[in-house]
CSV table of C-alpha atoms in Angstrom, one decimal:
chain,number,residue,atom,x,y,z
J,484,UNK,CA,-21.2,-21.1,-7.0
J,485,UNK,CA,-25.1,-22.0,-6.7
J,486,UNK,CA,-27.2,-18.6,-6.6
J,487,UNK,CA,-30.1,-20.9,-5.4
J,488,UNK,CA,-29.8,-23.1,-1.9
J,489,UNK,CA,-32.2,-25.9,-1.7
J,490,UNK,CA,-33.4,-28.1,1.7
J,491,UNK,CA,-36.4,-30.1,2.5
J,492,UNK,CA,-39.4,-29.0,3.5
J,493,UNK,CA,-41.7,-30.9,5.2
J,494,UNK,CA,-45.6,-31.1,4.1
J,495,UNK,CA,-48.0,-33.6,4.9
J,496,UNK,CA,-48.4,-35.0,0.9
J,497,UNK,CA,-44.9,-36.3,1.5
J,498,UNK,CA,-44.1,-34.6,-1.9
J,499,UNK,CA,-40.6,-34.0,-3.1
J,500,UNK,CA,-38.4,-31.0,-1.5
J,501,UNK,CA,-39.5,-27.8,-2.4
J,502,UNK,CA,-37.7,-24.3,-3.1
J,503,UNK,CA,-39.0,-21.9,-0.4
J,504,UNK,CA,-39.2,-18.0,-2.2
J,505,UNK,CA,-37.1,-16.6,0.6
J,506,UNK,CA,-34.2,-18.5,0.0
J,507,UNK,CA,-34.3,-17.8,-3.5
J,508,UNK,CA,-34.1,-14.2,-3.1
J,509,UNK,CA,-31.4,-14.1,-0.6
J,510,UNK,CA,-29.1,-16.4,-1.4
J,511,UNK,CA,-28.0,-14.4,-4.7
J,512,UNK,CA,-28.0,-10.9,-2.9
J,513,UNK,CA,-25.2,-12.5,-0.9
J,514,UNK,CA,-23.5,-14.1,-3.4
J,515,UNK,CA,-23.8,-10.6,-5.2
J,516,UNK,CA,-22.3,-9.0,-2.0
J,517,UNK,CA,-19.5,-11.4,-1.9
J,518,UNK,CA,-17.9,-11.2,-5.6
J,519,UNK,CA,-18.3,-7.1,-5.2
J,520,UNK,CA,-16.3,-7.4,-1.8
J,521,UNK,CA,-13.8,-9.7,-3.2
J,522,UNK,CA,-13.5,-7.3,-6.1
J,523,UNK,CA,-12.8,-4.3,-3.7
J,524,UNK,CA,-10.0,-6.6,-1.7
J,525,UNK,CA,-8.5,-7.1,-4.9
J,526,UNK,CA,-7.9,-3.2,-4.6
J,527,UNK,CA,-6.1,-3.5,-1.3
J,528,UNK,CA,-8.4,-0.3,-0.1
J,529,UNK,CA,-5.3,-0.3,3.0
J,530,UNK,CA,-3.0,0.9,0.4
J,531,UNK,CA,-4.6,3.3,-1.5
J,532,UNK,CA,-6.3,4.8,1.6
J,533,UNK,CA,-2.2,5.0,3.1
J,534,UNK,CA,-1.1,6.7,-0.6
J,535,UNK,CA,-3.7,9.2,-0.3
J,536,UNK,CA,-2.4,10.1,3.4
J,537,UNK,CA,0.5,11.6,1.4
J,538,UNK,CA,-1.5,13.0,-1.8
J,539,UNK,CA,-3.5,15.5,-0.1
J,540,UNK,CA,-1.3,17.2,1.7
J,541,UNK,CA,1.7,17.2,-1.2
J,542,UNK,CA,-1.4,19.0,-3.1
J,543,UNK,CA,-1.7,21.8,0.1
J,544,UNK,CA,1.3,22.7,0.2
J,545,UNK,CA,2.1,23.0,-3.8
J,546,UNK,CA,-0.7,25.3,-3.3
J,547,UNK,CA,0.4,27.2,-0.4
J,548,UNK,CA,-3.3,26.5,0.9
J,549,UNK,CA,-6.5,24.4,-0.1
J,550,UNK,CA,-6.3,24.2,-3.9
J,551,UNK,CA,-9.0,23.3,-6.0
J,552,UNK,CA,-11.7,21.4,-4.3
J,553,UNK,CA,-12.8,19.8,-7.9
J,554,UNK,CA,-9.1,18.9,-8.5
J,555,UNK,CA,-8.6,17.9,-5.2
J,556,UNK,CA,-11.8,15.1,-5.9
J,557,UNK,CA,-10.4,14.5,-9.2
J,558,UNK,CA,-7.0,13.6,-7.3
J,559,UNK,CA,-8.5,12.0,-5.1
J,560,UNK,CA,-10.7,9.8,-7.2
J,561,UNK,CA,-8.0,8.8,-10.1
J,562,UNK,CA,-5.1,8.4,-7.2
J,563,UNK,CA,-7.7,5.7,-5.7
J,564,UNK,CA,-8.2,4.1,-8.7
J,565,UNK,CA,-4.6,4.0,-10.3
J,566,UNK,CA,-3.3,2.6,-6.4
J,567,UNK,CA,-6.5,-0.1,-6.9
J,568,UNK,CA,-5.8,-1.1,-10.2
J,569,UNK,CA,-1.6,-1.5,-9.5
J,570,UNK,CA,-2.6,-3.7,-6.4
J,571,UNK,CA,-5.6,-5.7,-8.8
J,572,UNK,CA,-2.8,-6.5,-11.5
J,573,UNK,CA,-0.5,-7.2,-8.8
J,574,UNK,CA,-3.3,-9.8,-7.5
J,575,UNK,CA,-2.9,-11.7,-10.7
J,576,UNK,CA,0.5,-11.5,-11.3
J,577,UNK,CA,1.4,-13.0,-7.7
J,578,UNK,CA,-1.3,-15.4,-7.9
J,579,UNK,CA,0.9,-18.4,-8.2
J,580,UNK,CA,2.5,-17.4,-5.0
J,581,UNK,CA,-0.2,-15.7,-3.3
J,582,UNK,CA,-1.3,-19.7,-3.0
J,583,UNK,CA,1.6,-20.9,-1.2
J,584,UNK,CA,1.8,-18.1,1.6
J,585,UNK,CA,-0.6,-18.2,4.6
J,586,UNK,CA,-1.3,-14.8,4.7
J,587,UNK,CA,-2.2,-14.4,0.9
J,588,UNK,CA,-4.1,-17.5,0.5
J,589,UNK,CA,-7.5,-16.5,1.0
J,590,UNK,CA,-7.0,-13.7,-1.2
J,591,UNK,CA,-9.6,-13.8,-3.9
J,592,UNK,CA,-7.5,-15.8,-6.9
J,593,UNK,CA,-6.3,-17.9,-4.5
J,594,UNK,CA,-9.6,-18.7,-2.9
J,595,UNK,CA,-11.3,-18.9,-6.6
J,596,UNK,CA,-13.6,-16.0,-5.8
J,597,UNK,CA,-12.4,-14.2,-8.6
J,598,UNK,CA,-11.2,-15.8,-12.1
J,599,UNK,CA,-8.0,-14.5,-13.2
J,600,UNK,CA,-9.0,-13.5,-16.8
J,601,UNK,CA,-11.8,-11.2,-15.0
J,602,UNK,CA,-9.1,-9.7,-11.9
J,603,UNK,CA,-7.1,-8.4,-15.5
J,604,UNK,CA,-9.4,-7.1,-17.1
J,605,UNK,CA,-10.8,-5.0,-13.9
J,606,UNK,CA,-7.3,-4.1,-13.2
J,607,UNK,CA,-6.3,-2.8,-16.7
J,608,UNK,CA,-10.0,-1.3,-16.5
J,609,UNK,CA,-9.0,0.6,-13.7
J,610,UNK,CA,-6.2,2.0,-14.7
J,611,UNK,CA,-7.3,3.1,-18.1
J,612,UNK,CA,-9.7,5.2,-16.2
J,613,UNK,CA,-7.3,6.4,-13.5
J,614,UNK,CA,-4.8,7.6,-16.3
J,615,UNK,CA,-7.6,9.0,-18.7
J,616,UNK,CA,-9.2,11.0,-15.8
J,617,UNK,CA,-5.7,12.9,-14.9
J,618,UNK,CA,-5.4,13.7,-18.1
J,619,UNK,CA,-8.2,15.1,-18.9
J,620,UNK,CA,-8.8,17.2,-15.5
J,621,UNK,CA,-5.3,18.2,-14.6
J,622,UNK,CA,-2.5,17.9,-16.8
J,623,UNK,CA,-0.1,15.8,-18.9
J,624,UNK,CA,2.7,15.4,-16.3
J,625,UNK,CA,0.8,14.1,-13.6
J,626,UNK,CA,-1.1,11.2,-15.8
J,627,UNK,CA,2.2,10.6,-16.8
J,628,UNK,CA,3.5,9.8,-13.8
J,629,UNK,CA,0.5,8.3,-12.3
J,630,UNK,CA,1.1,5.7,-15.8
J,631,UNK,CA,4.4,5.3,-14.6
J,632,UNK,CA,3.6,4.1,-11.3
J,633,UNK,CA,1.1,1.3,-12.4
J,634,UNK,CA,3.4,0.3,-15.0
J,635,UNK,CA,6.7,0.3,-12.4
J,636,UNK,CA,4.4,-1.4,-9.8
J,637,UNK,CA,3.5,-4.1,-11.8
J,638,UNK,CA,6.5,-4.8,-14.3
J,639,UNK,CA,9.2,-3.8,-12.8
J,640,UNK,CA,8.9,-4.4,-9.7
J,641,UNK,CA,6.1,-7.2,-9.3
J,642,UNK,CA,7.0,-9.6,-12.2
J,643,UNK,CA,10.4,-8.7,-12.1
J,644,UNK,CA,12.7,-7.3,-8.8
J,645,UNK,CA,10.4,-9.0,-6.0
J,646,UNK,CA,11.3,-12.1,-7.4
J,647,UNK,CA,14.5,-11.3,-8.4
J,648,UNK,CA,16.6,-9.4,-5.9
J,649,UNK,CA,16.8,-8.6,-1.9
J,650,UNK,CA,17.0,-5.4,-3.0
J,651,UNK,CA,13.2,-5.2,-3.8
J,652,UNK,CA,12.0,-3.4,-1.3
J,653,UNK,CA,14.6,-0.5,-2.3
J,654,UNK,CA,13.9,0.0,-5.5
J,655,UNK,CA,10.0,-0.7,-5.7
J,656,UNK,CA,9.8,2.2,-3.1
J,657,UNK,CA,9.4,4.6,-5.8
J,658,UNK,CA,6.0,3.3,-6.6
J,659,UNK,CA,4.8,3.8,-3.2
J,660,UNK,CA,6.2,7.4,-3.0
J,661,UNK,CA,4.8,8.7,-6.4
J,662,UNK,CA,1.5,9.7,-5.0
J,663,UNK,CA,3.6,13.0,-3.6
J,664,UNK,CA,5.2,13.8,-7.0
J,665,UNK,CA,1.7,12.9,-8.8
J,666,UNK,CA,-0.5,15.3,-6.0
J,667,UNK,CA,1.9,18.1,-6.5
J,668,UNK,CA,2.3,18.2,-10.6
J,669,UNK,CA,-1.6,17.9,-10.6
J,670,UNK,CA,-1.6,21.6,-8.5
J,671,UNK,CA,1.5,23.1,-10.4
J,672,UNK,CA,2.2,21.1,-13.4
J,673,UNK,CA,5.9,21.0,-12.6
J,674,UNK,CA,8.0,19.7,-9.6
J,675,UNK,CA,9.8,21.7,-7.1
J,676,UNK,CA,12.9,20.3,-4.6
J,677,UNK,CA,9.7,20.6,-1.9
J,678,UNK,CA,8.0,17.9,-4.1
J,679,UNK,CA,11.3,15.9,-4.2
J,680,UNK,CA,11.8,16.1,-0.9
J,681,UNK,CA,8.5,14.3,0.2
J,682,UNK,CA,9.0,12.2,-2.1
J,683,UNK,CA,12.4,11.1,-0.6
J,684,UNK,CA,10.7,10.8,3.2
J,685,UNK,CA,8.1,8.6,1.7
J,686,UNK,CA,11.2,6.7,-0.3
J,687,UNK,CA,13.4,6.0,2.3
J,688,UNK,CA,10.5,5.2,4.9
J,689,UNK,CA,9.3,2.2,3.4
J,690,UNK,CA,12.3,0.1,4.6
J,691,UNK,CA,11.9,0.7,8.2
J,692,UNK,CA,7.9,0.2,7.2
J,693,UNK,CA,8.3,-3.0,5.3
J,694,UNK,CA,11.0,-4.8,6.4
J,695,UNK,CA,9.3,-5.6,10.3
J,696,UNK,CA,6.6,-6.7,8.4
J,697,UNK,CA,9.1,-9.2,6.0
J,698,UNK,CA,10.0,-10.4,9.0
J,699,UNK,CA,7.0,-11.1,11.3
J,700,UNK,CA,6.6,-13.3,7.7
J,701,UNK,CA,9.8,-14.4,6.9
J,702,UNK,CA,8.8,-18.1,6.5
J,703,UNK,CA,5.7,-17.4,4.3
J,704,UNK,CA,8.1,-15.4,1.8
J,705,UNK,CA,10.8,-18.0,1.8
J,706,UNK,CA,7.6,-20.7,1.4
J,707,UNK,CA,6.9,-18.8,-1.9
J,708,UNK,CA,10.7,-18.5,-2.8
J,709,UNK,CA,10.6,-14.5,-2.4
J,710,UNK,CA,14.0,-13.2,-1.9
J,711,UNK,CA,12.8,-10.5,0.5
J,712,UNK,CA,15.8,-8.9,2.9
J,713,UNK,CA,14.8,-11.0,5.7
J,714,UNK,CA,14.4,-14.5,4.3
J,715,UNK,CA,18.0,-14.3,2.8
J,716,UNK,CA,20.1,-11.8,5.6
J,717,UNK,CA,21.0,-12.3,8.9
J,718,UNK,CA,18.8,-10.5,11.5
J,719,UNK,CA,21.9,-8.3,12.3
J,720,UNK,CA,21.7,-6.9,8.9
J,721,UNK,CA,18.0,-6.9,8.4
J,722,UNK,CA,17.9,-4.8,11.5
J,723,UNK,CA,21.2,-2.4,10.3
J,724,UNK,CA,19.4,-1.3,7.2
J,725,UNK,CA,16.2,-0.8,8.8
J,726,UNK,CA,18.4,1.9,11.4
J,727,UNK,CA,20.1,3.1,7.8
J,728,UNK,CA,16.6,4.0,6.4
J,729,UNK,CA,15.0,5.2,9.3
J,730,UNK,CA,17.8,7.7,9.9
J,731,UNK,CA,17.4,8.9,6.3
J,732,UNK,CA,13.8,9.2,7.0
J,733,UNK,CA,13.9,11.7,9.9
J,734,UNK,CA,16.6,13.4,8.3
J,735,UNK,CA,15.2,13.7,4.8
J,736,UNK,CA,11.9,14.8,7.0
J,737,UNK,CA,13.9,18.1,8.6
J,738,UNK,CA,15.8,18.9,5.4
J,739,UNK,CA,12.4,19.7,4.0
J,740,UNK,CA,11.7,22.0,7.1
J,741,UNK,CA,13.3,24.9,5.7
J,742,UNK,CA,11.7,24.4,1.8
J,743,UNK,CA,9.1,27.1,2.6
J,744,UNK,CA,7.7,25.1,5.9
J,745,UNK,CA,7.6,26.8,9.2
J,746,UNK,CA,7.9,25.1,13.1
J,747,UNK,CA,3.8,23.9,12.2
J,748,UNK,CA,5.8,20.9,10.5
J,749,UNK,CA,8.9,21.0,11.9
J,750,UNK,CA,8.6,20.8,15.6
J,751,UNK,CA,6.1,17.6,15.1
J,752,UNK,CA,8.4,16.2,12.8
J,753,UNK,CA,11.1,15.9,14.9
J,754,UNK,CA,9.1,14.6,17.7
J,755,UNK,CA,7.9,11.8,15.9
J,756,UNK,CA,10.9,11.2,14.3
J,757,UNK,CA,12.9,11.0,17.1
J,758,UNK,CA,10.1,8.1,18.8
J,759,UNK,CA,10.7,6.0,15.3
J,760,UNK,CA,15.2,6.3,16.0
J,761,UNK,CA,14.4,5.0,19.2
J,762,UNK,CA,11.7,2.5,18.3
J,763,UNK,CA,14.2,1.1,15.6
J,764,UNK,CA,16.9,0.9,17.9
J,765,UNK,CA,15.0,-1.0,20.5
J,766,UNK,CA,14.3,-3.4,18.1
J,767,UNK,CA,18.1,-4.2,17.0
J,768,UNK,CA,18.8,-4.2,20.5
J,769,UNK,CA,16.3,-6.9,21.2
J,770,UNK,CA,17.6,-8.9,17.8
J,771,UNK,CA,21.1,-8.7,19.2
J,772,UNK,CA,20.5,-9.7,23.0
J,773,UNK,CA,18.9,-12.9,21.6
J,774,UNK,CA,15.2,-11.6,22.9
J,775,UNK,CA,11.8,-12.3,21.6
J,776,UNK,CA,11.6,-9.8,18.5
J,777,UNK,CA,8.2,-7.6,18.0
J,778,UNK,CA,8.4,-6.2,14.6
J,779,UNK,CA,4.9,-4.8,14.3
J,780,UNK,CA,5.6,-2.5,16.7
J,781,UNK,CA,7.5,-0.4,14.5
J,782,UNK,CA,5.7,-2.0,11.9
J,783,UNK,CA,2.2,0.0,13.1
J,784,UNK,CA,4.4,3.3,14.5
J,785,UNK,CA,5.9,4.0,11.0
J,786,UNK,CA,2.1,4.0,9.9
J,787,UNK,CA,2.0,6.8,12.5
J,788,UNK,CA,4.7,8.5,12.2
J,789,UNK,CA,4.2,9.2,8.3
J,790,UNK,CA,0.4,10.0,9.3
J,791,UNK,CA,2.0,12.7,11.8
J,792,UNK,CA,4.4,14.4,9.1
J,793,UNK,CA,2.1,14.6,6.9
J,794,UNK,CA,-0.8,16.0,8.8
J,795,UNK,CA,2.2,18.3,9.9
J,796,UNK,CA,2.3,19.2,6.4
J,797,UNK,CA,-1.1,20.0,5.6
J,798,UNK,CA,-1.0,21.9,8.7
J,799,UNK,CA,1.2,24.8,8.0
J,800,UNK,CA,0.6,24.8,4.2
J,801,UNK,CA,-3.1,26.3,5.8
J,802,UNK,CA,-1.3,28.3,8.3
């Protein structure tokens, strides 16, 4: 990548083309801007600013109120950067098939923004700091599992079950619902069935999340030979576990009600989860009368509804 553009420029001694100052001083302050924002995509900032949705108020309500406002930052900050480094690792590991899939490809290591030696070393960076920080301003258990979650993210599930098994989705959803157990040990240092509970609304509510979403691009993941749900079921039973899961979502939502919440999280909770049962049902009935599917509509309402229970959450833990 040239950090200097050149063009003519006419003058009347007909001499050869000349640099003009400006467009040596601009053209590296945007190519300066551009590595830095393809350095923060590698992050996946959607992610980590979904995670910390969840964090916060798992951390409220272990503290039956506002903890900390220093270990809420601390939180804050090493949840951000253990989420950014998983997704930066995960950027190089999936490189190869980021490549082949149309809504990857102009991710930075596809696009050659980024060298993949460099996108490793920021990602392990990252997460050296994310784990060292917990462990020095909270406690053991919660850098622990904040390790754990990197390291499942990127092994386990990443270089291993999403290439592997339909069942990825499944079992890579405990990476995605750690940020509750991780939130809540930070505030207590131990985990309570409050903490478990979360953690199982976040768990089962990735499947009616991510499945729409494997579908809308069903042909990019069979492209890159990714054995997600969709690209190897039938519709019918892409669309019966995604009515499975959500059901375990809204009920794993109200068992949690009476684990020292109040009608603050309650009442909301079953209001929103009674709009995502019948958002998910409309969409099996459209799969089954042969109609043009939408996925992304429940794809965008289960961002909403989690958003909902878990501002429920922070909610009463102030009231």
């Amino acid at each position: 990548m040239s950090m200097i553009t050149e063009r003519p420029v006419s003058n009347s001694a007909g001499q050869p083309p000349v640099r003009t100052a400006a467009e040596g001083s601009v053209a590296p302050r945007r190519d300066v801007r551009a590595v830095v924002r393809a350095y923060v995509t590698l992050t996946k900032p959607r992610i980590v600013e979904l995670l910390l949705v969840t964090t916060v108020p798992a951390m409220m309500l272990a503290a039956d109120g506002l903890p900390s406002l220093w270990l809420v930052a601390v939180v804050l900050v090493g949840g951000s950067l253990a989420a950014g480094a998983a997704s930066v690792i995960n950027c190089y590991i999936d490189r190869d098939i980021d490549q082949l899939m149309r809504r990857t490809k102009r991710r930075p290591l596809p696009a050659h923004t980024v060298s993949p030696r460099s996108a490793l070393i920021f990602g392990l960076t990252l997460a050296v700091i994310s784990v060292a920080l917990m462990a020095v301003f909270t406690n053991l258990l919660a850098a622990g599992l904040t390790l754990a979650a990197i390291v499942y993210y990127d092994l386990i599930y990443t270089l291993w079950l999403k290439r592997t098994t339909a069942a990825n989705t499944f079992w890579g959803g405990a990476c995605g619902a750690a940020p509750v157990l991780i939130g809540w040990a930070a505030v207590t240092g131990s985990l309570s069935p409050a903490a478990w509970g979360l953690f199982a609304v976040v768990f089962f509510w990735q499947m009616p999340h991510f499945y729409p979403l494997a579908m809308k691009y069903k042909d990019d993941y069979a492209r890159a030979g990714i054995p997600m749900l969709p690209v190897v079921a039938s519709t019918r039973r892409v669309n019966a576990e995604i009515l499975i899961f959500t059901w375990l979502t809204v009920l794993t939502s109200l068992a949690v009600w009476p684990l020292g919440m109040s009608f603050v999280y309650g009442v909301p909770t079953l209001v929103v989860g009674g709009v995502l049962v019948v958002e998910a049902h409309k969409l099996a009935r459209r799969a089954a009368s042969g109609q043009a599917v939408k996925p992304m509509r429940l794809f965008h309402w289960s961002t909403t509804y989690l958003t909902i229970v878990f501002a429920a959450v922070a909610l009463d833990a102030l009231l």
